[in-house]
Coordinates of C-alpha atoms in Angstrom, one line a residue:
X1 CA 36.3 -51.3 25.8
X2 CA 33.3 -49.1 25.1
X3 CA 29.9 -50.8 24.6
X4 CA 28.8 -51.2 21.0
X5 CA 26.3 -48.6 19.7
X6 CA 22.8 -49.7 19.0
X7 CA 21.3 -49.0 15.5
X8 CA 19.3 -46.0 16.7
X9 CA 22.3 -44.6 18.4
X10 CA 24.4 -45.0 15.2
X11 CA 21.7 -43.1 13.3
X12 CA 21.7 -40.3 15.8
X13 CA 25.5 -40.2 15.8
X14 CA 25.5 -39.8 12.0
X15 CA 23.0 -36.9 12.0
X16 CA 23.8 -33.3 12.0
X17 CA 21.2 -30.6 12.7
X18 CA 21.8 -27.5 10.6
X19 CA 21.5 -24.1 12.2
X20 CA 18.6 -21.8 11.6
X21 CA 14.9 -22.5 10.8
X22 CA 13.2 -22.9 7.5
X23 CA 10.5 -20.3 7.6
X24 CA 7.7 -19.3 5.2
X25 CA 8.6 -16.5 2.7
X26 CA 6.7 -13.4 3.5
X27 CA 5.2 -11.1 0.9
X28 CA 6.2 -7.5 0.5
X29 CA 3.8 -5.1 2.1
X30 CA 4.3 -1.7 0.5
X31 CA 0.9 -0.2 1.3
X32 CA 1.6 -0.1 5.0
X33 CA 4.1 2.8 4.9
X34 CA 5.7 3.1 1.5
X35 CA 2.9 4.3 -0.8
X36 CA 0.9 6.6 1.5
X37 CA 2.4 8.7 4.3
X38 CA 1.5 7.1 7.6
X39 CA 1.2 8.7 11.0
X40 CA 1.2 6.6 14.2
X41 CA -0.9 9.0 16.2
X42 CA -4.4 7.6 16.8
X43 CA -5.6 8.0 20.4
X44 CA -6.7 4.8 22.2
X45 CA -10.4 4.0 21.8
X46 CA -11.4 6.6 19.2
X47 CA -14.0 5.6 16.6
X48 CA -13.8 8.7 14.3
X49 CA -11.3 11.2 13.1
X50 CA -12.3 14.7 12.2
X51 CA -10.6 17.0 9.7
X52 CA -11.3 20.7 9.1
X53 CA -11.8 21.3 5.4
X54 CA -11.5 24.9 4.2
X55 CA -12.9 26.0 0.9
X56 CA -11.8 29.4 -0.5
X57 CA -13.0 31.5 -3.4
X58 CA -10.9 34.6 -4.3
X59 CA -12.0 37.2 -6.8
X60 CA -10.4 40.5 -7.6
X61 CA -10.7 42.8 -10.5
X62 CA -9.4 46.2 -11.7
X63 CA -12.1 48.7 -10.7
X64 CA -12.7 52.4 -10.2
X65 CA -12.1 53.5 -6.6
X66 CA -15.7 54.6 -6.3
X67 CA -17.2 51.3 -7.4
X68 CA -19.7 49.7 -5.0
X69 CA -20.3 46.3 -6.5
X70 CA -16.9 44.9 -5.6
X71 CA -15.9 41.3 -6.2
X72 CA -16.1 39.1 -3.1
X73 CA -13.4 36.8 -1.7
X74 CA -14.5 34.3 0.9
X75 CA -13.6 31.2 2.9
X76 CA -15.7 28.6 4.6
X77 CA -14.9 25.6 6.6
X78 CA -16.6 22.4 7.7
X79 CA -15.7 19.1 9.5
X80 CA -15.2 15.9 7.6
X81 CA -15.5 12.6 9.6
X82 CA -13.8 9.4 8.8
X83 CA -14.2 6.1 10.6
X84 CA -11.6 4.3 12.7
X85 CA -11.7 0.5 12.8
X86 CA -9.7 -2.3 14.3
X87 CA -8.1 -5.2 12.5
X88 CA -8.3 -8.2 14.8
X89 CA -6.8 -11.6 15.2
X90 CA -6.1 -14.0 18.1
X91 CA -3.9 -16.9 19.2
X92 CA -5.0 -19.8 21.4
X93 CA -3.3 -22.4 23.6
X94 CA -4.6 -25.3 25.6
X95 CA -3.3 -25.6 29.2
X96 CA -1.2 -28.7 28.2
X97 CA 0.3 -26.8 25.2
X98 CA 1.5 -24.0 27.5
X99 CA 3.0 -26.6 29.9
X100 CA 4.8 -28.4 27.1
X101 CA 6.0 -25.1 25.6
X102 CA 7.5 -24.0 29.0
X103 CA 9.4 -27.3 29.2
X104 CA 10.6 -27.1 25.6
X105 CA 11.9 -23.6 26.0
X106 CA 13.8 -24.6 29.1
X107 CA 15.5 -27.3 27.0
X108 CA 16.5 -24.8 24.3
X109 CA 13.6 -25.3 21.9
X110 CA 11.6 -22.6 20.0
X111 CA 9.2 -20.7 22.1
X112 CA 5.9 -21.6 20.4
X113 CA 4.0 -18.8 22.2
X114 CA 6.3 -16.1 20.8
X115 CA 6.1 -17.8 17.4
X116 CA 2.3 -17.7 17.3
X117 CA 2.2 -14.1 18.5
X118 CA 4.6 -13.3 15.7
X119 CA 2.4 -15.0 13.2
X120 CA -0.6 -13.0 14.5
X121 CA 1.3 -9.8 14.2
X122 CA 2.2 -10.7 10.6
X123 CA -1.5 -11.5 9.9
X124 CA -2.4 -8.0 11.1
X125 CA 0.1 -6.4 8.8
X126 CA -1.0 -8.4 5.8
X127 CA -4.6 -7.5 6.4
X128 CA -3.7 -3.8 6.9
X129 CA -1.7 -3.8 3.6
X130 CA -4.7 -5.2 1.7
X131 CA -7.1 -2.7 3.3
X132 CA -4.8 0.2 2.6
X133 CA -4.5 -0.9 -1.0
X134 CA -8.1 -1.7 -1.8
X135 CA -10.1 -0.3 1.1
X136 CA -13.3 -2.0 2.3
X137 CA -16.5 -0.4 1.0
X138 CA -18.8 -2.1 3.5
X139 CA -16.8 -0.4 6.4
X140 CA -16.6 3.0 4.7
X141 CA -12.9 2.5 4.1
X142 CA -11.2 4.0 1.0
X143 CA -8.0 2.5 -0.5
X144 CA -5.0 3.8 -2.5
X145 CA -5.7 2.0 -5.7
X146 CA -9.4 2.8 -6.1
X147 CA -10.2 5.9 -4.0
X148 CA -13.7 7.3 -4.8
X149 CA -12.5 10.9 -4.8
X150 CA -10.2 10.2 -7.8
X151 CA -11.8 9.7 -11.2
X152 CA -10.2 7.0 -13.3
X153 CA -9.3 7.8 -17.0
X154 CA -9.2 5.2 -19.8
X155 CA -6.2 6.3 -22.0
X156 CA -6.0 4.9 -25.5
X157 CA -3.8 7.4 -27.4
X158 CA -0.7 5.2 -27.3
X159 CA -0.4 1.4 -26.9
X160 CA 2.9 1.0 -25.2
X161 CA 2.9 -2.8 -25.9
X162 CA 2.6 -2.4 -29.6
X163 CA 6.1 -3.3 -31.1
X164 CA 5.7 -0.4 -33.5
X165 CA 5.5 2.1 -30.6
X166 CA 8.8 3.9 -30.1
X167 CA 10.4 4.8 -26.8
X168 CA 9.9 8.5 -27.6
X169 CA 6.2 7.9 -28.1
X170 CA 6.0 6.1 -24.7
X171 CA 8.0 8.8 -23.0
X172 CA 5.6 11.5 -24.4
X173 CA 2.6 9.4 -23.4
X174 CA 3.7 9.3 -19.8
X175 CA 4.7 12.9 -19.9
X176 CA 1.2 13.9 -20.8
X177 CA -0.2 11.8 -18.0
X178 CA 2.3 13.3 -15.5
X179 CA 1.5 16.9 -16.5
X180 CA -2.2 16.4 -15.8
X181 CA -1.6 15.7 -12.1
X182 CA -0.8 18.7 -9.9
X183 CA 2.7 18.6 -8.3
X184 CA 3.2 14.9 -8.8
X185 CA 6.2 13.2 -7.3
X186 CA 5.5 9.5 -7.7
X187 CA 4.7 7.1 -10.6
X188 CA 3.3 3.7 -9.7
X189 CA 2.9 1.0 -12.4
X190 CA 2.2 -2.7 -12.8
X191 CA 5.0 -5.1 -13.3
X192 CA 3.9 -5.5 -17.0
X193 CA 4.2 -1.7 -17.6
X194 CA 7.4 -1.4 -15.7
X195 CA 9.0 -4.1 -17.9
X196 CA 8.3 -1.8 -20.9
X197 CA 9.6 1.3 -19.1
X198 CA 12.8 -0.5 -18.0
X199 CA 13.6 -2.0 -21.4
X200 CA 16.6 -0.4 -23.3
X201 CA 15.6 1.8 -26.3
X202 CA 17.7 -0.4 -28.6
X203 CA 20.7 -2.7 -28.7
X204 CA 23.0 0.2 -29.1
X205 CA 21.2 2.7 -26.8
X206 CA 20.8 1.2 -23.3
X207 CA 18.8 4.2 -22.0
X208 CA 15.4 3.2 -20.7
X209 CA 12.1 5.2 -20.8
X210 CA 12.2 5.1 -17.0
X211 CA 15.5 6.8 -17.0
X212 CA 14.3 9.4 -19.5
X213 CA 11.3 10.1 -17.3
X214 CA 13.3 10.5 -14.1
X215 CA 16.0 12.6 -15.7
X216 CA 13.6 14.9 -17.6
X217 CA 10.8 15.2 -15.0
X218 CA 13.0 15.6 -11.9
X219 CA 12.8 19.4 -12.3
X220 CA 9.0 19.0 -12.3
X221 CA 9.0 17.0 -9.1
X222 CA 9.2 13.3 -10.2
X223 CA 11.2 11.4 -7.5
X224 CA 10.4 7.7 -8.0
X225 CA 9.0 5.0 -10.3
X226 CA 7.8 1.9 -8.4
X227 CA 5.7 -1.2 -9.1
X228 CA 2.6 -2.6 -7.5
X229 CA 1.1 -6.0 -8.5
X230 CA -2.3 -4.6 -7.4
X231 CA -2.3 -2.4 -10.5
X232 CA -2.4 -5.5 -12.8
X233 CA -5.6 -5.9 -14.8
X234 CA -6.3 -9.3 -13.2
X235 CA -6.1 -7.8 -9.7
X236 CA -8.2 -4.8 -10.7
X237 CA -11.0 -7.1 -11.8
X238 CA -10.7 -9.5 -8.9
X239 CA -11.2 -6.6 -6.5
X240 CA -14.1 -5.1 -8.3
X241 CA -12.3 -2.1 -9.7
X242 CA -12.8 -3.0 -13.3
X243 CA -15.1 -5.4 -15.2
X244 CA -12.3 -6.6 -17.5
X245 CA -8.7 -7.5 -17.3
X246 CA -7.6 -5.6 -20.5
X247 CA -6.1 -2.6 -18.7
X248 CA -3.5 -2.0 -16.0
X249 CA -3.7 1.1 -13.8
X250 CA -1.1 3.8 -13.6
X251 CA -1.2 5.9 -10.4
X252 CA 0.5 9.3 -10.5
X253 CA 0.4 11.3 -7.3
X254 CA 2.0 13.7 -5.0
X255 CA 3.4 11.7 -2.0
X256 CA 2.7 14.3 0.6
X257 CA 0.7 14.0 3.9
X258 CA -0.9 17.3 3.0
X259 CA -2.4 15.5 -0.1
X260 CA -2.8 11.9 1.0
X261 CA -2.3 10.1 4.3
X262 CA -3.4 7.5 6.8
X263 CA -3.4 7.2 10.6
X264 CA -2.8 4.2 12.7
X265 CA -2.3 3.0 16.3
X266 CA 0.5 0.6 17.2
X267 CA -0.6 -3.1 17.5
X268 CA -2.3 -3.8 20.9
X269 CA -3.2 -6.8 23.0
X270 CA -6.8 -7.1 24.3
X271 CA -7.4 -8.8 27.7
X272 CA -6.5 -12.5 27.7
X273 CA -9.6 -14.8 27.8
X274 CA -9.9 -18.2 29.5
X275 CA -12.4 -20.6 28.0
X276 CA -12.7 -24.2 29.1
X277 CA -9.0 -24.5 29.8
X278 CA -8.0 -22.7 26.6
X279 CA -6.1 -19.4 26.7
X280 CA -7.0 -16.9 24.0
X281 CA -4.9 -13.8 23.4
X282 CA -6.6 -11.2 21.1
X283 CA -4.5 -8.7 19.2
X284 CA -5.7 -5.7 17.2
X285 CA -4.6 -2.6 15.4
X286 CA -6.7 0.5 14.8
X287 CA -6.5 2.3 11.4
X288 CA -8.2 5.0 9.3
X289 CA -9.0 4.8 5.7
X290 CA -6.8 6.5 3.1
X291 CA -7.5 10.2 3.6
X292 CA -7.3 12.3 0.4
X293 CA -7.2 16.1 0.9
X294 CA -6.4 17.1 -2.7
X295 CA -7.7 14.7 -5.4
X296 CA -6.3 17.0 -8.1
X297 CA -2.8 15.8 -7.0
X298 CA -3.7 12.1 -7.7
X299 CA -4.4 10.5 -11.1
X300 CA -5.6 7.1 -12.2
X301 CA -4.9 6.2 -15.8
X302 CA -6.0 2.8 -17.1
X303 CA -4.1 1.8 -20.2
X304 CA -4.2 -1.3 -22.4
X305 CA -1.9 -4.1 -21.1
X306 CA -1.4 -6.0 -24.3
X307 CA -0.7 -5.2 -28.0
X308 CA -3.9 -4.3 -30.0

């Protein structure tokens, strides 16, 4: 006859461990590689990237063949420098933590070292996403939402949140903004604005303004309408772009590396450090600012984000 189970053994016997791990939800990071074309091509250790900028001026007129004062066409070029900086983080373990982790892994537990390194990699990505969106002025870094080479425009001709504003008026409003940006392919709006663009025209007509824009402007180059929470008025003020929260930003641009791009290096590990029995593993990733070659192909339009 088997021995009776003790109370603690009964509790263990009645328990079931579910598969999988409950992990933190991770935010979406669109500014790493979805908004601006990204190239993984930085050489190790560089501190500056250079670009050759060419300026051209062409002038030709109908003249008599004997004319001497002919119009002149010319081209000049110069170098433009932009900084390269590293985003850094580190993980640390005491000697006993390493020993306990080795034993736990042998017994089938989670590898805490790998987990911490994964968290560090995620921290690099989140920092990179924020810097790519907003830049960092103190480091000479320009961002996608507030690049200094693009002049913002306050637009008040139509209030899209006014219940009296029709879908056709909203369509024409965005059409005018789109036409002012050279060779635009992408329209980025806040969640508030997208909610208006994605609403049906009426109970009987389920067509949305977003569909109207994509269908009618595809021939002009429009390929996508996407949302960014960074374009919300609250975020603009919190990050020093605007002094109020009354407007959301619309970004219309040509998504083309010849117009706008960024360059990065793959994440790297720096040499491991030992300090008083503690192991420190530094990790870093080198990046450039957002590089704008043709500001005329990018437009910032700040429009009211509530009914007047």
